[in-house]
Structure formats: C-alpha cells, structure tokens
mmCIF file of C-alpha atoms in Angstrom:
data_model
loop_
_atom_site.group_PDB
_atom_site.id
_atom_site.type_symbol
_atom_site.label_atom_id
_atom_site.label_comp_id
_atom_site.label_asym_id
_atom_site.label_seq_id
_atom_site.Cartn_x
_atom_site.Cartn_y
_atom_site.Cartn_z
ATOM 1 C CA UNK S 6 -4.387 -14.110 -30.929
ATOM 2 C CA UNK S 7 -2.251 -11.449 -29.790
ATOM 3 C CA UNK S 8 1.917 -11.527 -30.813
ATOM 4 C CA UNK S 9 4.516 -10.736 -29.063
ATOM 5 C CA UNK S 10 7.755 -9.727 -29.868
ATOM 6 C CA UNK S 11 10.041 -10.096 -26.684
ATOM 7 C CA UNK S 12 13.834 -9.598 -27.194
ATOM 8 C CA UNK S 13 16.368 -10.608 -24.330
ATOM 9 C CA UNK S 14 19.755 -8.557 -24.089
ATOM 10 C CA UNK S 15 22.801 -8.991 -22.428
ATOM 11 C CA UNK S 16 24.023 -6.079 -20.287
ATOM 12 C CA UNK S 17 28.125 -5.718 -19.562
ATOM 13 C CA UNK S 18 27.061 -5.676 -15.336
ATOM 14 C CA UNK S 19 26.254 -2.677 -14.146
ATOM 15 C CA UNK S 20 29.374 -0.443 -15.398
ATOM 16 C CA UNK S 21 28.237 2.363 -17.521
ATOM 17 C CA UNK S 22 24.543 2.502 -17.041
ATOM 18 C CA UNK S 23 23.018 5.818 -15.789
ATOM 19 C CA UNK S 24 21.286 5.583 -12.497
ATOM 20 C CA UNK S 25 21.996 2.661 -11.532
ATOM 21 C CA UNK S 26 24.017 2.828 -8.000
ATOM 22 C CA UNK S 27 21.076 4.908 -6.947
ATOM 23 C CA UNK S 28 18.975 1.819 -8.540
ATOM 24 C CA UNK S 29 21.167 -0.695 -6.711
ATOM 25 C CA UNK S 30 20.792 1.861 -3.216
ATOM 26 C CA UNK S 31 17.040 2.043 -3.138
ATOM 27 C CA UNK S 32 17.171 -1.924 -4.036
ATOM 28 C CA UNK S 33 18.562 -1.905 -1.123
ATOM 29 C CA UNK S 34 16.916 0.073 1.062
ATOM 30 C CA UNK S 35 13.624 -1.812 0.361
ATOM 31 C CA UNK S 36 15.246 -4.779 0.810
ATOM 32 C CA UNK S 37 16.111 -4.110 4.384
ATOM 33 C CA UNK S 38 12.690 -2.244 5.120
ATOM 34 C CA UNK S 39 10.275 -3.655 7.139
ATOM 35 C CA UNK S 40 7.645 -6.133 5.063
ATOM 36 C CA UNK S 41 4.630 -4.443 3.690
ATOM 37 C CA UNK S 42 1.786 -5.891 5.523
ATOM 38 C CA UNK S 43 -0.787 -9.101 3.359
ATOM 39 C CA UNK S 44 -3.010 -11.692 3.976
ATOM 40 C CA UNK S 45 -5.433 -10.355 6.703
ATOM 41 C CA UNK S 46 -3.138 -7.676 8.364
ATOM 42 C CA UNK S 47 -3.176 -5.850 5.191
ATOM 43 C CA UNK S 48 -6.335 -2.653 3.905
ATOM 44 C CA UNK S 49 -8.908 -4.575 1.699
ATOM 45 C CA UNK S 50 -9.338 -3.327 -1.513
ATOM 46 C CA UNK S 51 -12.557 -2.226 -2.717
ATOM 47 C CA UNK S 52 -12.936 -5.310 -4.901
ATOM 48 C CA UNK S 53 -11.984 -7.043 -1.656
ATOM 49 C CA UNK S 54 -14.827 -5.415 0.416
ATOM 50 C CA UNK S 55 -17.241 -6.220 -2.660
ATOM 51 C CA UNK S 56 -16.291 -9.610 -2.961
ATOM 52 C CA UNK S 57 -16.723 -10.320 0.597
ATOM 53 C CA UNK S 58 -19.923 -8.679 0.325
ATOM 54 C CA UNK S 59 -21.390 -10.869 -2.444
ATOM 55 C CA UNK S 60 -19.971 -14.323 -0.963
ATOM 56 C CA UNK S 61 -22.148 -13.075 2.534
ATOM 57 C CA UNK S 62 -25.324 -11.681 0.651
ATOM 58 C CA UNK S 63 -25.629 -15.086 -1.207
ATOM 59 C CA UNK S 64 -24.876 -16.849 1.957
ATOM 60 C CA UNK S 65 -28.404 -14.661 3.527
ATOM 61 C CA UNK S 66 -30.015 -15.345 0.189
ATOM 62 C CA UNK S 67 -29.393 -19.287 0.529
ATOM 63 C CA UNK S 68 -29.987 -19.882 4.248
ATOM 64 C CA UNK S 69 -33.445 -17.371 3.036
ATOM 65 C CA UNK S 70 -34.322 -19.907 0.371
ATOM 66 C CA UNK S 71 -33.610 -22.880 2.391
ATOM 67 C CA UNK S 72 -35.768 -22.114 5.143
ATOM 68 C CA UNK S 73 -39.124 -21.299 3.037
ATOM 69 C CA UNK S 74 -38.346 -24.391 1.206
ATOM 70 C CA UNK S 75 -39.521 -26.382 3.948
#
C-alpha cells in the first residue's frame, strides 16, 4: 500500500512571494480567455480514437455473430 506524506502549510497572503504577481497576471489572463473546446467539439485523443474503434469493432462482431447463429 502506498504511503503519502502530505503537509498543509499556511502562507502569509501574497506578500513577498517571488513570482506571485506574474502568476496572478497569468491566472487572470487565462480566466478571461475563451475556454478550450470540450466534449464533441474537442479534437479526440489517440486513446479516444482507439476506444471508438474498439466499440465499433465489437458492435460489428456482435451483429455478425447474431446473424450467423440463426
């Protein structure tokens, strides 16, 4: 079984943290940017293409099996 050592630490606001202002500006810009497509509008990943192909193959195989048994 995996053992994790997780610690939560308090940090005093955003003062004197190097790069914080730049990170805030980038986060604000990203939040205001148009969102990326998702669902059917998104380009499929290789994994999704394989999954769809496997499903289509299984459905075709099942139709063939059902037709040849009768």
